PDB file of N, CA and C in Angstrom:
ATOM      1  N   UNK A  23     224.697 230.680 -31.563  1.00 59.00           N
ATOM      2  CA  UNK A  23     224.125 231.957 -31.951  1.00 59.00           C
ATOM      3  C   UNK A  23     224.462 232.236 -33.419  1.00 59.00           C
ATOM      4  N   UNK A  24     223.558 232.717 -33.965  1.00 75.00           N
ATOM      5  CA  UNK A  24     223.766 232.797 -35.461  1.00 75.00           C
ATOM      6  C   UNK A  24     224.359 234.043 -35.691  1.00 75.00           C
ATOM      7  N   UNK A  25     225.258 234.135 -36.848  1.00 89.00           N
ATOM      8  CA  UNK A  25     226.479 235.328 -37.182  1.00 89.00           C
ATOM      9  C   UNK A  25     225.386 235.943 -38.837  1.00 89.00           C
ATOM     10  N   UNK A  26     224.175 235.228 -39.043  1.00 90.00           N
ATOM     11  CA  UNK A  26     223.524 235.945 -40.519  1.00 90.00           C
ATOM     12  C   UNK A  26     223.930 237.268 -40.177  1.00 90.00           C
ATOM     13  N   UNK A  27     223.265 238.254 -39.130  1.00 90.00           N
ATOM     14  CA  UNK A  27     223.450 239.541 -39.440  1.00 90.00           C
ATOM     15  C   UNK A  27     225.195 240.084 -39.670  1.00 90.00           C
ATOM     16  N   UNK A  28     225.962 239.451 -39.167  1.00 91.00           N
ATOM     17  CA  UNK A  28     227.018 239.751 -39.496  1.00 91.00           C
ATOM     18  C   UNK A  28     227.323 239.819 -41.262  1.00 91.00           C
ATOM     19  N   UNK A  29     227.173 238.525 -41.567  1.00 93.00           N
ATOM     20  CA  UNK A  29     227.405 238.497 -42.902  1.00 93.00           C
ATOM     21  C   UNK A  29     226.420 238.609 -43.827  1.00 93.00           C
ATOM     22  N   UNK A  30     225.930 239.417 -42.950  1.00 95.00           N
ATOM     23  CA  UNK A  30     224.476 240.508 -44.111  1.00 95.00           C
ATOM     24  C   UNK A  30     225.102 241.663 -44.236  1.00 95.00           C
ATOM     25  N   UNK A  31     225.722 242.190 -43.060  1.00 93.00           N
ATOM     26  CA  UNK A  31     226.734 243.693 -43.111  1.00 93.00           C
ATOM     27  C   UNK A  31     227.614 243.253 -43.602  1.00 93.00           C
ATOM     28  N   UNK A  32     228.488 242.267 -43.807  1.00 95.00           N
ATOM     29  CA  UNK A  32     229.731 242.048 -44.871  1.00 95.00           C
ATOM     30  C   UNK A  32     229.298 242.486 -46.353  1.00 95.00           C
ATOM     31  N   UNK A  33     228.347 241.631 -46.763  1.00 94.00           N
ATOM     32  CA  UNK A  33     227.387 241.098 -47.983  1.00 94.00           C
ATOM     33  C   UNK A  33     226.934 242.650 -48.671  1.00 94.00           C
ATOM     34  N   UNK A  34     226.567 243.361 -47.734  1.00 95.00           N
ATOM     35  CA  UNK A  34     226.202 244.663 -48.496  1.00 95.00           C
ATOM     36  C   UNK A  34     227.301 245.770 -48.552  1.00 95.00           C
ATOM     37  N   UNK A  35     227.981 245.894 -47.867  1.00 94.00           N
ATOM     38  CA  UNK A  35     229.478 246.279 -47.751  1.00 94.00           C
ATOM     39  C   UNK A  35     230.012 246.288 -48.568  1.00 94.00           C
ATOM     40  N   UNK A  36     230.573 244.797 -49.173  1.00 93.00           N
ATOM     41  CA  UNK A  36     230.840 244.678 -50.172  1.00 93.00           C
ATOM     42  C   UNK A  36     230.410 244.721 -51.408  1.00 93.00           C
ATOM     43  N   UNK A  37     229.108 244.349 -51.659  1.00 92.00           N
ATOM     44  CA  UNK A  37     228.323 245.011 -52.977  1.00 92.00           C
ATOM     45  C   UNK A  37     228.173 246.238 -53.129  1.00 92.00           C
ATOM     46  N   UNK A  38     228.331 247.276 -52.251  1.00 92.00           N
ATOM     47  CA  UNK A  38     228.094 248.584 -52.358  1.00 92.00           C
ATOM     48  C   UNK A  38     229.308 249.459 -52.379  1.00 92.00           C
ATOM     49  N   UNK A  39     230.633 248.425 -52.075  1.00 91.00           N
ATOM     50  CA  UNK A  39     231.997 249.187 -52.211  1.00 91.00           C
ATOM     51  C   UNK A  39     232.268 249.827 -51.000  1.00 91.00           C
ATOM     52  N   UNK A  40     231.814 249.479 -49.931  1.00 94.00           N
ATOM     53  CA  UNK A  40     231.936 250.423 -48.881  1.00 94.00           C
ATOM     54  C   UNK A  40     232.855 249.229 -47.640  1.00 94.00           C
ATOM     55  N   UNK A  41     233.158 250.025 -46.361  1.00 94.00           N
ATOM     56  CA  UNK A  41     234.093 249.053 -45.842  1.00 94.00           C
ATOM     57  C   UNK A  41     232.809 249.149 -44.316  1.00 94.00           C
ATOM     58  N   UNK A  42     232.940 247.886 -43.910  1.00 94.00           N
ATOM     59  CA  UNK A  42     231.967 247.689 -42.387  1.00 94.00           C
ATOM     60  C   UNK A  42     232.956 247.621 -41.463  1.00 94.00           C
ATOM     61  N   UNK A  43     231.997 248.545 -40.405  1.00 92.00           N
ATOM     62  CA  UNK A  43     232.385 248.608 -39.643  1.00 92.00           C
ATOM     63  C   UNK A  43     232.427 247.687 -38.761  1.00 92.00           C
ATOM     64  N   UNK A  44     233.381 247.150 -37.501  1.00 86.00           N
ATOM     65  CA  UNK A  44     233.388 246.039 -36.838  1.00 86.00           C
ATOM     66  C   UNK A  44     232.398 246.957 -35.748  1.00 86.00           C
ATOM     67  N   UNK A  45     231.919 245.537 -35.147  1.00 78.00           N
ATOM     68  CA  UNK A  45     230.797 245.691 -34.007  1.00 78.00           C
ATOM     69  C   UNK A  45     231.532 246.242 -32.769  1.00 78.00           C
ATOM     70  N   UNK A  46     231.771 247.301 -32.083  1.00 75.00           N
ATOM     71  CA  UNK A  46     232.396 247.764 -31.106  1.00 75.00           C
ATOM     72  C   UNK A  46     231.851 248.093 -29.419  1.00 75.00           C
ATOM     73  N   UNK A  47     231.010 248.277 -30.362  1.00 79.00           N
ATOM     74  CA  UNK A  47     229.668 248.577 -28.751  1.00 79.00           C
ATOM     75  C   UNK A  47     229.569 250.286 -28.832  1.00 79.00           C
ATOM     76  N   UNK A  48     230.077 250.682 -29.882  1.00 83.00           N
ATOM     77  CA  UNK A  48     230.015 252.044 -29.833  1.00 83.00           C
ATOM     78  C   UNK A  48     228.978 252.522 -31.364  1.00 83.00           C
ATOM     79  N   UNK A  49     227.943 253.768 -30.917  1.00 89.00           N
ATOM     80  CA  UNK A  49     227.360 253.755 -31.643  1.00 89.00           C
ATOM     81  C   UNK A  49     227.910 254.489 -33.274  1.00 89.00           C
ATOM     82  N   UNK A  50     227.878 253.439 -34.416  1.00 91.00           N
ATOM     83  CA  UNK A  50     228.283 253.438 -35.858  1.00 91.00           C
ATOM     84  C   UNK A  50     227.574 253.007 -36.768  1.00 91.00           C
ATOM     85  N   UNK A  51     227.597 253.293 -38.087  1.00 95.00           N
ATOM     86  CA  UNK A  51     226.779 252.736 -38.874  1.00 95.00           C
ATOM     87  C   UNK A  51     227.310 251.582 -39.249  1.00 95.00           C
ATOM     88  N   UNK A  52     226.743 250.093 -39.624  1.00 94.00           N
ATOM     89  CA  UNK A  52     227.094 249.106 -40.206  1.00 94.00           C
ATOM     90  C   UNK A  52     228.080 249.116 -41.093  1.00 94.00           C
ATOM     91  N   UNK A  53     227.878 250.289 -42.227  1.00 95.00           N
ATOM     92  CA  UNK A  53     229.352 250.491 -43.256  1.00 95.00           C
ATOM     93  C   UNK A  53     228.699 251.709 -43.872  1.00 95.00           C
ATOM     94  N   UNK A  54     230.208 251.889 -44.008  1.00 94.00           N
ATOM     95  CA  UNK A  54     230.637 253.417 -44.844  1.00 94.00           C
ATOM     96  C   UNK A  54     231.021 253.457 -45.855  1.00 94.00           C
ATOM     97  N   UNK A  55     231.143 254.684 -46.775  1.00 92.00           N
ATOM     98  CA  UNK A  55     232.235 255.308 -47.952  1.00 92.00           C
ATOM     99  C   UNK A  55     232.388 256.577 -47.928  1.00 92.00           C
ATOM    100  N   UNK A  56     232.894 257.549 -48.567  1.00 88.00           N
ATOM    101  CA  UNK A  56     233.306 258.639 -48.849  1.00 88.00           C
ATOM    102  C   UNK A  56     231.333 259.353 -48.462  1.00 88.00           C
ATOM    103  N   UNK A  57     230.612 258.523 -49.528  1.00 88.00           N
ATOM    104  CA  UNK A  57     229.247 259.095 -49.612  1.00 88.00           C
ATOM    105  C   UNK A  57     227.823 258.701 -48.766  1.00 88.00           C
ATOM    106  N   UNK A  58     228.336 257.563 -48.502  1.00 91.00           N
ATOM    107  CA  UNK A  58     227.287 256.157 -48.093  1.00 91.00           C
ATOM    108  C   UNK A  58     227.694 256.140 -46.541  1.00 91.00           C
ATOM    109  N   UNK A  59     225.936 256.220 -45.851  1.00 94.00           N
ATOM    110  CA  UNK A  59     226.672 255.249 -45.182  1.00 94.00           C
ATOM    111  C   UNK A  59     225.627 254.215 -44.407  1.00 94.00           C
ATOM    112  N   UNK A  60     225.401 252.920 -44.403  1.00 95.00           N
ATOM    113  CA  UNK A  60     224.667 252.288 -44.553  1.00 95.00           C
ATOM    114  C   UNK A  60     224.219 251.591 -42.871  1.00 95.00           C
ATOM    115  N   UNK A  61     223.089 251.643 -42.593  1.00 94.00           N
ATOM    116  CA  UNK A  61     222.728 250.356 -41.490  1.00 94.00           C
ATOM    117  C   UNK A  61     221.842 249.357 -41.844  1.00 94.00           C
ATOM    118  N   UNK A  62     222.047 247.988 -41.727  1.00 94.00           N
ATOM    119  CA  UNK A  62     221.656 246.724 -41.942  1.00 94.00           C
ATOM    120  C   UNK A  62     220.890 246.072 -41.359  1.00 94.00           C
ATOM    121  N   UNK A  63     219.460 246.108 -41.638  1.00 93.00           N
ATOM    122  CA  UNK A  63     218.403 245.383 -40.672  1.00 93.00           C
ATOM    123  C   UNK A  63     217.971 244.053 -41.906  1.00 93.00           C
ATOM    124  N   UNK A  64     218.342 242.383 -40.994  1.00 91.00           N
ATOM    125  CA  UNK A  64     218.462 241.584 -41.432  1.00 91.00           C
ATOM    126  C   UNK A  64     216.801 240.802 -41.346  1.00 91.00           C
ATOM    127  N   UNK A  65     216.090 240.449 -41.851  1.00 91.00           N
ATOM    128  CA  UNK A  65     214.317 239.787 -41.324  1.00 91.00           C
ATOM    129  C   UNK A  65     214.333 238.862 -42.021  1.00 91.00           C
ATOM    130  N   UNK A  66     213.581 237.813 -41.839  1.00 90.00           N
ATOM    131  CA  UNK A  66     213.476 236.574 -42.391  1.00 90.00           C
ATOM    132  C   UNK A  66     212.208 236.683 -43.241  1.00 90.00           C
ATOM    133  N   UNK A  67     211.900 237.930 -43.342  1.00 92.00           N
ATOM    134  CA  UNK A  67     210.573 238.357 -44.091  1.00 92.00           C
ATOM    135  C   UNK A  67     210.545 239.842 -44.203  1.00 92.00           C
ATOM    136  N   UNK A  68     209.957 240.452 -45.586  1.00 91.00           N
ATOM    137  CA  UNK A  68     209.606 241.546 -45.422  1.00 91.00           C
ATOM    138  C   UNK A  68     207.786 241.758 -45.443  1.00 91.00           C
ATOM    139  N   UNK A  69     207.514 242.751 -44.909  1.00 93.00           N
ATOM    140  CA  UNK A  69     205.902 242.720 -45.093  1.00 93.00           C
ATOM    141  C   UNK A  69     205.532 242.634 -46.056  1.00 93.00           C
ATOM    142  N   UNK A  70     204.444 241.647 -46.366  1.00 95.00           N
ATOM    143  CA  UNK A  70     204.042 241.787 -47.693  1.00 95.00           C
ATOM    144  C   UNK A  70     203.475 242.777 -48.391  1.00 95.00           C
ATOM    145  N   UNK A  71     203.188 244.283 -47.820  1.00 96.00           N
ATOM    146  CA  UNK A  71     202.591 244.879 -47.997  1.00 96.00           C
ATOM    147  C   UNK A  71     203.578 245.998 -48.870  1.00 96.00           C
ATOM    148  N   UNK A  72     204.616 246.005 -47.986  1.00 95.00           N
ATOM    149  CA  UNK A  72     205.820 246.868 -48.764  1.00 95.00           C
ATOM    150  C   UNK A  72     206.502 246.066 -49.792  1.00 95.00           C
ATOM    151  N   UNK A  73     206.498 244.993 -49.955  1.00 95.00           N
ATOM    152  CA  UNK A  73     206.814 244.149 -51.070  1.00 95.00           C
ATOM    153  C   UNK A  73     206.550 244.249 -52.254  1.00 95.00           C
ATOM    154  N   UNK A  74     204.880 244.071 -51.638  1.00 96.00           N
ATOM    155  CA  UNK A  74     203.953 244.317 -53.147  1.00 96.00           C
ATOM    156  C   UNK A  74     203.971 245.797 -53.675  1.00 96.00           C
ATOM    157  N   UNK A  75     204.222 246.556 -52.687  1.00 96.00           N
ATOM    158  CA  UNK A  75     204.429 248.344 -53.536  1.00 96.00           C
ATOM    159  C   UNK A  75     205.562 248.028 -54.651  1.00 96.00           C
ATOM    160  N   UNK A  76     206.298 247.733 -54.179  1.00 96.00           N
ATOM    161  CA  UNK A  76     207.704 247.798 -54.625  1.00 96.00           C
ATOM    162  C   UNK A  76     207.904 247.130 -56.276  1.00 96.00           C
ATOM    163  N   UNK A  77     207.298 245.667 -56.004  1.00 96.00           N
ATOM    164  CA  UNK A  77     206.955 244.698 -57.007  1.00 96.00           C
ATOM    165  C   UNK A  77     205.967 245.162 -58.456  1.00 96.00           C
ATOM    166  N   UNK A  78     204.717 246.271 -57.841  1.00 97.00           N
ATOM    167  CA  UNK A  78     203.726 246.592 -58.656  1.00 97.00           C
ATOM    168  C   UNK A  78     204.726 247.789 -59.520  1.00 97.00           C
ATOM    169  N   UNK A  79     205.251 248.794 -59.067  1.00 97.00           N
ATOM    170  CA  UNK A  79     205.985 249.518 -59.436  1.00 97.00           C
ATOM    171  C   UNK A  79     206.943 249.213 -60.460  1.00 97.00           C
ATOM    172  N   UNK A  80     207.928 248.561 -59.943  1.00 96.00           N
ATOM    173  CA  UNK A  80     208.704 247.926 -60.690  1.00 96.00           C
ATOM    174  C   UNK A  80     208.258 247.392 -62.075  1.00 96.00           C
ATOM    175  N   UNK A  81     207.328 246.716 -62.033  1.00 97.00           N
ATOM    176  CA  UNK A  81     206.116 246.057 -63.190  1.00 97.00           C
ATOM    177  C   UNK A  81     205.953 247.055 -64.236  1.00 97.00           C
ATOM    178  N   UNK A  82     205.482 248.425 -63.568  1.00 97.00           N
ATOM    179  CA  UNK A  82     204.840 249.204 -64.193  1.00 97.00           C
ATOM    180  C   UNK A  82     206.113 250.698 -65.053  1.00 97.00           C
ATOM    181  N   UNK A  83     207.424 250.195 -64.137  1.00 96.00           N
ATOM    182  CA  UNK A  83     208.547 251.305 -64.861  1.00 96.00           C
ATOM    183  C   UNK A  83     208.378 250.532 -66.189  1.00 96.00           C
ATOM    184  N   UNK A  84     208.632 251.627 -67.300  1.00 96.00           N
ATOM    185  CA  UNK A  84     209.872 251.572 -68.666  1.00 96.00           C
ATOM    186  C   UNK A  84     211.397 251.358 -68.397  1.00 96.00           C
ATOM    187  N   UNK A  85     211.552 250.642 -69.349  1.00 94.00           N
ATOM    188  CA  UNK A  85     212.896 251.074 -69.160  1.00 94.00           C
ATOM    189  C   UNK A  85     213.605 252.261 -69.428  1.00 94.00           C
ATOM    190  N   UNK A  86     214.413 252.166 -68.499  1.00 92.00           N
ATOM    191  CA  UNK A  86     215.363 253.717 -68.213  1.00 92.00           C
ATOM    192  C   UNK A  86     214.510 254.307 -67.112  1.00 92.00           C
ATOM    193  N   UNK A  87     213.826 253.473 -66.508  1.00 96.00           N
ATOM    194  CA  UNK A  87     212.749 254.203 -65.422  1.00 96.00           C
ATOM    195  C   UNK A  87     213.192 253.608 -64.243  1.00 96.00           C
ATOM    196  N   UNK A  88     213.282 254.559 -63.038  1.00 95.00           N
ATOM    197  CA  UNK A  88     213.364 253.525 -61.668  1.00 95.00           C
ATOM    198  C   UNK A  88     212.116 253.884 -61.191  1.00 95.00           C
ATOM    199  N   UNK A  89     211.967 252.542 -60.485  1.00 96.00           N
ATOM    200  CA  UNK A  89     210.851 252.174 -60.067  1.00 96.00           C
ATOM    201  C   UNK A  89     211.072 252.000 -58.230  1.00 96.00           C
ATOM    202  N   UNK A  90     210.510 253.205 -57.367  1.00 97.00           N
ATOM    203  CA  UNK A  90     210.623 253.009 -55.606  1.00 97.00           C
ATOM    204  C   UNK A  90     209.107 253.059 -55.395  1.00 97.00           C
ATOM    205  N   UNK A  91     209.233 252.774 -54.247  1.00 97.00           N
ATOM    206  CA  UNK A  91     207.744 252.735 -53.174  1.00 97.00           C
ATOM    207  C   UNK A  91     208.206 254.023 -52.122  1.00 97.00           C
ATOM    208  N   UNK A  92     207.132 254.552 -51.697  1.00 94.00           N
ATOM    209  CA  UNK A  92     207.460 255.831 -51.120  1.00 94.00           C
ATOM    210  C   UNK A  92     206.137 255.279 -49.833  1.00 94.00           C
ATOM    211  N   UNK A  93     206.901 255.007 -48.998  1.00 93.00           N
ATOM    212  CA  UNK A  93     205.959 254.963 -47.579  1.00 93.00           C
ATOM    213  C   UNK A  93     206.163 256.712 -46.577  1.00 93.00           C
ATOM    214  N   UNK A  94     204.305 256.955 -46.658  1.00 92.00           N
ATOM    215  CA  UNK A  94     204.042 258.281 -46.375  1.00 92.00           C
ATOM    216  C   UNK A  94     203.718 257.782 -44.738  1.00 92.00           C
ATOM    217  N   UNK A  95     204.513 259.134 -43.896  1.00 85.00           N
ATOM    218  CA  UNK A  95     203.595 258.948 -42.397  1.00 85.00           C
ATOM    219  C   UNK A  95     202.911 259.456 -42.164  1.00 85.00           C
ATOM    220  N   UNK A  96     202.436 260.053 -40.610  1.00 83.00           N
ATOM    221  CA  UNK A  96     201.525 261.056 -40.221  1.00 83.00           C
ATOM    222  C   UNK A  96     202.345 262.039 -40.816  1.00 83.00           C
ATOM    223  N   UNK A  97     203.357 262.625 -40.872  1.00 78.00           N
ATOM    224  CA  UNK A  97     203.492 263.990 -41.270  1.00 78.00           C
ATOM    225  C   UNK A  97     204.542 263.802 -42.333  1.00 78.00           C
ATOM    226  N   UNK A  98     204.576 265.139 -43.011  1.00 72.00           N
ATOM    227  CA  UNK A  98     205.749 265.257 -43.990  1.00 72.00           C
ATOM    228  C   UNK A  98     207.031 264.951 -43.972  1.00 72.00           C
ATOM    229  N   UNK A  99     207.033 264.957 -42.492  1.00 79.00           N
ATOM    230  CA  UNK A  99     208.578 265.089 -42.404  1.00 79.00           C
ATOM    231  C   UNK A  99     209.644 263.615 -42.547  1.00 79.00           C
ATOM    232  N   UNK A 100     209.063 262.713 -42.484  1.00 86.00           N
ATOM    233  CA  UNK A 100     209.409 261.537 -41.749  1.00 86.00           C
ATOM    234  C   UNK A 100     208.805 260.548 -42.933  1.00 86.00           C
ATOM    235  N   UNK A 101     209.047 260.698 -44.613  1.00 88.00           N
ATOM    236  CA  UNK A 101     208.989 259.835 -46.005  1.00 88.00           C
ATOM    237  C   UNK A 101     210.133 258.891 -45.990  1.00 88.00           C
ATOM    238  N   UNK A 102     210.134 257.716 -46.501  1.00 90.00           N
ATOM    239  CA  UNK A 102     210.630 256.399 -46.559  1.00 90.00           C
ATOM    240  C   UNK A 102     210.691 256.230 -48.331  1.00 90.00           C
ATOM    241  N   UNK A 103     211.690 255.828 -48.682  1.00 93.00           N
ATOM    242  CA  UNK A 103     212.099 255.581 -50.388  1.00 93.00           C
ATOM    243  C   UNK A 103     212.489 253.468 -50.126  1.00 93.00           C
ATOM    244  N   UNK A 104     211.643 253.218 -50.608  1.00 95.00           N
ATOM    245  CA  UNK A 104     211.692 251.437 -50.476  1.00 95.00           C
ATOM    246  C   UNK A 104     212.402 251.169 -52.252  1.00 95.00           C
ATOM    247  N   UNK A 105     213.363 251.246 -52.297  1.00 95.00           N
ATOM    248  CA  UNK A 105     213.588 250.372 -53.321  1.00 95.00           C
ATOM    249  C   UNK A 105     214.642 249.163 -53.657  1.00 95.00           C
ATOM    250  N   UNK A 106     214.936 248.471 -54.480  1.00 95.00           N
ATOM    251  CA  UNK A 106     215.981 247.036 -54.738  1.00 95.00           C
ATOM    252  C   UNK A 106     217.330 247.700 -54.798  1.00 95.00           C
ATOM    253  N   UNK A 107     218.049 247.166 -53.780  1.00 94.00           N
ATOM    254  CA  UNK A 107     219.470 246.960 -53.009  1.00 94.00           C
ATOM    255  C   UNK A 107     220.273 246.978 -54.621  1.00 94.00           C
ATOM    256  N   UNK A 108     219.547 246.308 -55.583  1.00 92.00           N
ATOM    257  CA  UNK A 108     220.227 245.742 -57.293  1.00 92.00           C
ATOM    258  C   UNK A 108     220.492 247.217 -57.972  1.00 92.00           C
ATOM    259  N   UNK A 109     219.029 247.535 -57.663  1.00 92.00           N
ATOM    260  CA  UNK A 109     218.424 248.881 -58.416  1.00 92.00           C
ATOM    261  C   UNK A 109     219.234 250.397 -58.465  1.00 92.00           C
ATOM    262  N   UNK A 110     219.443 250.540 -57.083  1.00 92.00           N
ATOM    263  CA  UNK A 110     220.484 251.293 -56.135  1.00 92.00           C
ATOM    264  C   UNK A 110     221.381 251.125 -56.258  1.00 92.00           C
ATOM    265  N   UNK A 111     222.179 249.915 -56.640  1.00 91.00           N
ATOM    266  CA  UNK A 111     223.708 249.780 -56.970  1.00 91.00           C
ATOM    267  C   UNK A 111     223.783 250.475 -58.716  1.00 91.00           C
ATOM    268  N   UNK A 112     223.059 250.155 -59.405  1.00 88.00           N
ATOM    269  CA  UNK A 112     223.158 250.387 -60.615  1.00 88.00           C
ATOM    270  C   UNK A 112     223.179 251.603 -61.167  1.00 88.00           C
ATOM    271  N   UNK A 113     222.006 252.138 -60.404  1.00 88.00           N
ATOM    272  CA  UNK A 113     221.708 253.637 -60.322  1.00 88.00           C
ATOM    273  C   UNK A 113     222.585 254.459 -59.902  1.00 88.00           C
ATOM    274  N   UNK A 114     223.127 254.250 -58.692  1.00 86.00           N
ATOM    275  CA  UNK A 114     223.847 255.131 -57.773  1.00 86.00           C
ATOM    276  C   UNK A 114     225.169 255.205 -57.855  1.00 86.00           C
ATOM    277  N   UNK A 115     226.087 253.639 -57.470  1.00 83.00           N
ATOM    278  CA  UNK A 115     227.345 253.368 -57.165  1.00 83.00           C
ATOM    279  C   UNK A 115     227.868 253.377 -58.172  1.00 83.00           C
ATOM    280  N   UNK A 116     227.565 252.604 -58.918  1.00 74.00           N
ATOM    281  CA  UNK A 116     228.148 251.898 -60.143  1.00 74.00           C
ATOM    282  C   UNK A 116     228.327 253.501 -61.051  1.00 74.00           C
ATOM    283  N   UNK A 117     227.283 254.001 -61.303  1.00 66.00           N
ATOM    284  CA  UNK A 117     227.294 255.290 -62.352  1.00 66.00           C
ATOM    285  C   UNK A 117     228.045 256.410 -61.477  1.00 66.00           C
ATOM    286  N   UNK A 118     228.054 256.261 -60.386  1.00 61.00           N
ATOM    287  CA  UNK A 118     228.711 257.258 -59.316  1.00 61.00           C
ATOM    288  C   UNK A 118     228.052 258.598 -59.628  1.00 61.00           C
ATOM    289  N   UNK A 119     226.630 258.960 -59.600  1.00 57.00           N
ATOM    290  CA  UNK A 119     225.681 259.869 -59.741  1.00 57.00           C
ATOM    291  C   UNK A 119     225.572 260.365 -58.590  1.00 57.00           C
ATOM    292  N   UNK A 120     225.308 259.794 -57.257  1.00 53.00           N
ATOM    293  CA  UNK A 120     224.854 260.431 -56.511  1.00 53.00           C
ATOM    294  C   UNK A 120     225.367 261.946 -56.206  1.00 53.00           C
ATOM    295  N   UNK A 121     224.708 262.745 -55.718  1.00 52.00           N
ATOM    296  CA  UNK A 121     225.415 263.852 -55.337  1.00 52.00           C
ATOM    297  C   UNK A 121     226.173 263.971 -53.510  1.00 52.00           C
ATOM    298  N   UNK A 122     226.910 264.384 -53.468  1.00 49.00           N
ATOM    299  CA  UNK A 122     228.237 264.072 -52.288  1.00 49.00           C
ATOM    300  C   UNK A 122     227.796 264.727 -51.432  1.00 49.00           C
ATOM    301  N   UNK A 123     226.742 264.971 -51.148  1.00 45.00           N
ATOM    302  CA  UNK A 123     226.234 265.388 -50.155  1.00 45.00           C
ATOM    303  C   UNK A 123     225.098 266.755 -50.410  1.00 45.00           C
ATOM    304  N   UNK A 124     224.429 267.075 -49.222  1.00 42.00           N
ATOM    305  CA  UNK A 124     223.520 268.636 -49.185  1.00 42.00           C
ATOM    306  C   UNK A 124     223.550 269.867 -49.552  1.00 42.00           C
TER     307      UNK A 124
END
């Protein structure tokens, strides 16, 4: 049995500064921090469809610009922010911008 998803939750854990949680059988997020807290869905593909949002965007920022894909649903409530795992570290962690919560 293959352990990838394991050391996909290590892998981002650690790039993001945060500590993972071990698999318990109890419901947790993959890994945490003070601010973060992350779950890890591992695919051997992403759709190409959300790819290419992401990719065209990116293309089209300036620099000093971030560049996300925003997947809309049936309703307002329920918006999706698609952007690079790289992008997000740089932006977020690293500059320690985010705001600490609501």
């Amino acid at each position: 049995m293959s352990k990838r998803w394991k050391e996909q939750e290590q892998r981002i854990a650690h790039l993001l500064g945060l500590r993972r949680n071990v698999n318990s059988g109890k419901a947790a997020p993959d890994a945490e921090g003070e601010w973060l807290v992350v779950e890890v869905k591992d695919r051997k593909r992403f759709p190409s469809w959300i790819e290419s949002a992401l990719l065209k965007v990116q293309a089209q920022a300036n620099e000093g610009q971030l560049g996300i894909a925003v997947l809309t649903g049936p309703t307002a409530s329920r918006d999706l922010v698609i952007m690079d795992l790289n992008d997000f570290r740089d932006w977020f962690v690293e500059r320690g911008e985010l705001p600490r919560g609501k």
